[in-house]
Amino acid sequence: MSITSNQTYSQVREHLPEKRRLVYDAIKEMKSCTFYDVANYLRLEINQVSNRFNELLFAGYIKVIGSEKNGIYERDLYTIIENKSEIIKTQEKLYQGYIDSKSELEQDFHRCQTNEGKNLLRKRINHLKTKINNLKEIAI
């Protein structure tokens, strides 16, 4: 790992909550892993780890680099993103995707004729607003 990679790693790490930091450190240590690998490595339940993977993935700090077959199941392999510019690019792409989805849902909301439909769309819009705000808070 280069000096800039170490700086990026440290910069990301210092802003993570404890459980997310623990998983992030394990992914870095293992280089290429599934969330099952990390759960075993940390001796945690799978649901304690898989949620942290999703949070790190949707923050743009880790990425899928392939998959492995385990019996009949195929599992994604993850690694940390070491390059600061790649993290920024990933976060910008996620942000734009959230904004576009929110805009489409808002258009659907205005066309919707039923209260049930509007309530469902409102929940989805609020969920995307939360994702957008969370991404703004953690963006590098």
PDB file of C-alpha atoms in Angstrom:
ATOM      1  CA  MET A   1       0.000   0.000   0.000  1.00  0.00           C
ATOM      2  CA  SER A   2       1.432   3.404  -0.961  1.00  0.00           C
ATOM      3  CA  ILE A   3       1.659   6.461   1.275  1.00  0.00           C
ATOM      4  CA  THR A   4      -1.368   8.046  -0.397  1.00  0.00           C
ATOM      5  CA  SER A   5      -3.306   4.797   0.009  1.00  0.00           C
ATOM      6  CA  ASN A   6      -2.438   4.772   3.713  1.00  0.00           C
ATOM      7  CA  GLN A   7      -3.495   8.417   4.016  1.00  0.00           C
ATOM      8  CA  THR A   8      -6.799   7.692   2.285  1.00  0.00           C
ATOM      9  CA  TYR A   9      -7.345   4.627   4.480  1.00  0.00           C
ATOM     10  CA  SER A  10      -6.672   6.681   7.627  1.00  0.00           C
ATOM     11  CA  GLN A  11      -8.911   9.514   6.436  1.00  0.00           C
ATOM     12  CA  VAL A  12     -11.824   7.157   5.772  1.00  0.00           C
ATOM     13  CA  ARG A  13     -11.247   5.129   8.921  1.00  0.00           C
ATOM     14  CA  GLU A  14     -11.281   8.088  11.327  1.00  0.00           C
ATOM     15  CA  HIS A  15     -14.841   9.039  10.309  1.00  0.00           C
ATOM     16  CA  LEU A  16     -16.356   5.568  10.641  1.00  0.00           C
ATOM     17  CA  PRO A  17     -18.428   4.437  13.625  1.00  0.00           C
ATOM     18  CA  GLU A  18     -16.828   1.618  15.644  1.00  0.00           C
ATOM     19  CA  LYS A  19     -18.609  -1.391  14.094  1.00  0.00           C
ATOM     20  CA  ARG A  20     -18.156  -0.100  10.563  1.00  0.00           C
ATOM     21  CA  ARG A  21     -14.475   0.618  11.302  1.00  0.00           C
ATOM     22  CA  LEU A  22     -14.011  -2.930  12.594  1.00  0.00           C
ATOM     23  CA  VAL A  23     -15.409  -4.390   9.350  1.00  0.00           C
ATOM     24  CA  TYR A  24     -13.453  -1.899   7.207  1.00  0.00           C
ATOM     25  CA  ASP A  25     -10.211  -2.883   8.969  1.00  0.00           C
ATOM     26  CA  ALA A  26     -10.967  -6.581   8.447  1.00  0.00           C
ATOM     27  CA  ILE A  27     -11.620  -6.063   4.728  1.00  0.00           C
ATOM     28  CA  LYS A  28      -8.318  -4.189   4.426  1.00  0.00           C
ATOM     29  CA  GLU A  29      -6.482  -6.949   6.282  1.00  0.00           C
ATOM     30  CA  MET A  30      -8.026  -9.735   4.194  1.00  0.00           C
ATOM     31  CA  LYS A  31      -7.604  -7.843   0.851  1.00  0.00           C
ATOM     32  CA  SER A  32     -10.367  -9.803  -0.939  1.00  0.00           C
ATOM     33  CA  CYS A  33     -13.248 -11.290   1.037  1.00  0.00           C
ATOM     34  CA  THR A  34     -16.944 -12.063   1.307  1.00  0.00           C
ATOM     35  CA  PHE A  35     -19.005 -10.873   4.230  1.00  0.00           C
ATOM     36  CA  TYR A  36     -19.028 -14.485   5.431  1.00  0.00           C
ATOM     37  CA  ASP A  37     -15.217 -14.393   5.542  1.00  0.00           C
ATOM     38  CA  VAL A  38     -15.288 -11.223   7.625  1.00  0.00           C
ATOM     39  CA  ALA A  39     -17.970 -12.609   9.957  1.00  0.00           C
ATOM     40  CA  ASN A  40     -15.790 -15.664  10.606  1.00  0.00           C
ATOM     41  CA  TYR A  41     -12.651 -13.529  10.960  1.00  0.00           C
ATOM     42  CA  LEU A  42     -14.318 -11.234  13.512  1.00  0.00           C
ATOM     43  CA  ARG A  43     -16.348 -14.035  15.131  1.00  0.00           C
ATOM     44  CA  LEU A  44     -19.595 -12.128  14.600  1.00  0.00           C
ATOM     45  CA  GLU A  45     -23.025 -13.114  13.338  1.00  0.00           C
ATOM     46  CA  ILE A  46     -23.472 -12.664   9.593  1.00  0.00           C
ATOM     47  CA  ASN A  47     -26.215 -10.025  10.020  1.00  0.00           C
ATOM     48  CA  GLN A  48     -23.858  -7.921  12.165  1.00  0.00           C
ATOM     49  CA  VAL A  49     -21.390  -7.847   9.281  1.00  0.00           C
ATOM     50  CA  SER A  50     -23.565  -7.773   6.148  1.00  0.00           C
ATOM     51  CA  ASN A  51     -25.244  -4.509   7.153  1.00  0.00           C
ATOM     52  CA  ARG A  52     -21.831  -2.873   7.664  1.00  0.00           C
ATOM     53  CA  PHE A  53     -20.787  -4.061   4.186  1.00  0.00           C
ATOM     54  CA  ASN A  54     -23.852  -2.371   2.694  1.00  0.00           C
ATOM     55  CA  GLU A  55     -23.112   0.847   4.586  1.00  0.00           C
ATOM     56  CA  LEU A  56     -19.490   0.839   3.388  1.00  0.00           C
ATOM     57  CA  LEU A  57     -20.511  -0.035  -0.172  1.00  0.00           C
ATOM     58  CA  PHE A  58     -23.138   2.730  -0.329  1.00  0.00           C
ATOM     59  CA  ALA A  59     -20.601   5.188   1.109  1.00  0.00           C
ATOM     60  CA  GLY A  60     -18.203   4.398  -1.733  1.00  0.00           C
ATOM     61  CA  TYR A  61     -15.477   3.002   0.550  1.00  0.00           C
ATOM     62  CA  ILE A  62     -15.475  -0.600  -0.687  1.00  0.00           C
ATOM     63  CA  LYS A  63     -16.207  -2.225  -4.030  1.00  0.00           C
ATOM     64  CA  VAL A  64     -17.135  -5.593  -5.494  1.00  0.00           C
ATOM     65  CA  ILE A  65     -14.153  -7.104  -7.312  1.00  0.00           C
ATOM     66  CA  GLY A  66     -15.593 -10.450  -8.327  1.00  0.00           C
ATOM     67  CA  SER A  67     -17.360 -13.446  -6.874  1.00  0.00           C
ATOM     68  CA  GLU A  68     -16.654 -16.920  -5.599  1.00  0.00           C
ATOM     69  CA  LYS A  69     -18.754 -20.047  -5.656  1.00  0.00           C
ATOM     70  CA  ASN A  70     -19.460 -21.710  -2.323  1.00  0.00           C
ATOM     71  CA  GLY A  71     -21.494 -24.840  -2.920  1.00  0.00           C
ATOM     72  CA  ILE A  72     -24.546 -23.753  -4.883  1.00  0.00           C
ATOM     73  CA  TYR A  73     -24.219 -20.096  -3.830  1.00  0.00           C
ATOM     74  CA  GLU A  74     -22.184 -17.400  -5.489  1.00  0.00           C
ATOM     75  CA  ARG A  75     -20.894 -14.694  -3.149  1.00  0.00           C
ATOM     76  CA  ASP A  76     -19.503 -11.279  -3.998  1.00  0.00           C
ATOM     77  CA  LEU A  77     -15.870 -10.538  -3.157  1.00  0.00           C
ATOM     78  CA  TYR A  78     -15.087  -7.090  -1.770  1.00  0.00           C
ATOM     79  CA  THR A  79     -12.019  -4.954  -1.208  1.00  0.00           C
ATOM     80  CA  ILE A  80     -11.458  -1.443   0.089  1.00  0.00           C
ATOM     81  CA  ILE A  81     -11.005   1.384  -2.386  1.00  0.00           C
ATOM     82  CA  GLU A  82      -7.488   2.668  -1.740  1.00  0.00           C
ATOM     83  CA  ASN A  83      -7.431   5.584  -4.169  1.00  0.00           C
ATOM     84  CA  LYS A  84      -8.993   8.834  -2.932  1.00  0.00           C
ATOM     85  CA  SER A  85     -10.005   9.942  -6.434  1.00  0.00           C
ATOM     86  CA  GLU A  86     -11.760   6.593  -6.999  1.00  0.00           C
ATOM     87  CA  ILE A  87     -13.685   7.035  -3.733  1.00  0.00           C
ATOM     88  CA  ILE A  88     -14.716  10.540  -4.798  1.00  0.00           C
ATOM     89  CA  LYS A  89     -15.757   9.301  -8.254  1.00  0.00           C
ATOM     90  CA  THR A  90     -17.766   6.441  -6.687  1.00  0.00           C
ATOM     91  CA  GLN A  91     -19.456   8.816  -4.241  1.00  0.00           C
ATOM     92  CA  GLU A  92     -20.339  11.238  -7.044  1.00  0.00           C
ATOM     93  CA  LYS A  93     -21.839   8.383  -9.071  1.00  0.00           C
ATOM     94  CA  LEU A  94     -23.874   7.173  -6.065  1.00  0.00           C
ATOM     95  CA  TYR A  95     -25.029  10.723  -5.335  1.00  0.00           C
ATOM     96  CA  GLN A  96     -26.177  11.292  -8.911  1.00  0.00           C
ATOM     97  CA  GLY A  97     -28.018   7.957  -8.922  1.00  0.00           C
ATOM     98  CA  TYR A  98     -29.852   8.868  -5.706  1.00  0.00           C
ATOM     99  CA  ILE A  99     -30.754  12.326  -7.058  1.00  0.00           C
ATOM    100  CA  ASP A 100     -32.046  10.868 -10.341  1.00  0.00           C
ATOM    101  CA  SER A 101     -34.113   8.193  -8.554  1.00  0.00           C
ATOM    102  CA  LYS A 102     -35.563  10.771  -6.165  1.00  0.00           C
ATOM    103  CA  SER A 103     -36.511  13.035  -9.076  1.00  0.00           C
ATOM    104  CA  GLU A 104     -38.281  10.173 -10.877  1.00  0.00           C
ATOM    105  CA  LEU A 105     -40.181   9.222  -7.717  1.00  0.00           C
ATOM    106  CA  GLU A 106     -41.229  12.842  -7.184  1.00  0.00           C
ATOM    107  CA  GLN A 107     -42.624  12.944 -10.722  1.00  0.00           C
ATOM    108  CA  ASP A 108     -44.486   9.683 -10.048  1.00  0.00           C
ATOM    109  CA  PHE A 109     -45.787  11.153  -6.779  1.00  0.00           C
ATOM    110  CA  HIS A 110     -47.346  14.141  -8.593  1.00  0.00           C
ATOM    111  CA  ARG A 111     -49.016  11.849 -11.140  1.00  0.00           C
ATOM    112  CA  CYS A 112     -50.228   9.347  -8.546  1.00  0.00           C
ATOM    113  CA  GLN A 113     -53.994   9.334  -7.958  1.00  0.00           C
ATOM    114  CA  THR A 114     -54.308   7.225  -4.793  1.00  0.00           C
ATOM    115  CA  ASN A 115     -53.401   8.000  -1.193  1.00  0.00           C
ATOM    116  CA  GLU A 116     -51.854   4.544  -0.770  1.00  0.00           C
ATOM    117  CA  GLY A 117     -49.634   5.107  -3.777  1.00  0.00           C
ATOM    118  CA  LYS A 118     -48.646   8.572  -2.576  1.00  0.00           C
ATOM    119  CA  ASN A 119     -47.780   7.211   0.874  1.00  0.00           C
ATOM    120  CA  LEU A 120     -45.583   4.497  -0.625  1.00  0.00           C
ATOM    121  CA  LEU A 121     -43.840   6.987  -2.919  1.00  0.00           C
ATOM    122  CA  ARG A 122     -43.381   9.447  -0.027  1.00  0.00           C
ATOM    123  CA  LYS A 123     -41.618   6.730   2.001  1.00  0.00           C
ATOM    124  CA  ARG A 124     -39.307   5.908  -0.894  1.00  0.00           C
ATOM    125  CA  ILE A 125     -38.554   9.590  -1.493  1.00  0.00           C
ATOM    126  CA  ASN A 126     -37.751  10.093   2.200  1.00  0.00           C
ATOM    127  CA  HIS A 127     -35.507   7.025   2.147  1.00  0.00           C
ATOM    128  CA  LEU A 128     -33.563   8.490  -0.781  1.00  0.00           C
ATOM    129  CA  LYS A 129     -33.349  11.872   0.971  1.00  0.00           C
ATOM    130  CA  THR A 130     -31.765  10.100   3.936  1.00  0.00           C
ATOM    131  CA  LYS A 131     -29.278   8.328   1.654  1.00  0.00           C
ATOM    132  CA  ILE A 132     -28.403  11.642  -0.015  1.00  0.00           C
ATOM    133  CA  ASN A 133     -27.889  13.394   3.329  1.00  0.00           C
ATOM    134  CA  ASN A 134     -25.818  10.510   4.694  1.00  0.00           C
ATOM    135  CA  LEU A 135     -23.610  10.543   1.612  1.00  0.00           C
ATOM    136  CA  LYS A 136     -23.118  14.319   1.916  1.00  0.00           C
ATOM    137  CA  GLU A 137     -22.000  13.892   5.530  1.00  0.00           C
ATOM    138  CA  ILE A 138     -19.381  11.241   4.794  1.00  0.00           C
ATOM    139  CA  ALA A 139     -18.137  12.414   1.406  1.00  0.00           C
ATOM    140  CA  ILE A 140     -14.374  12.820   1.176  1.00  0.00           C
TER     141      ILE A 140
END
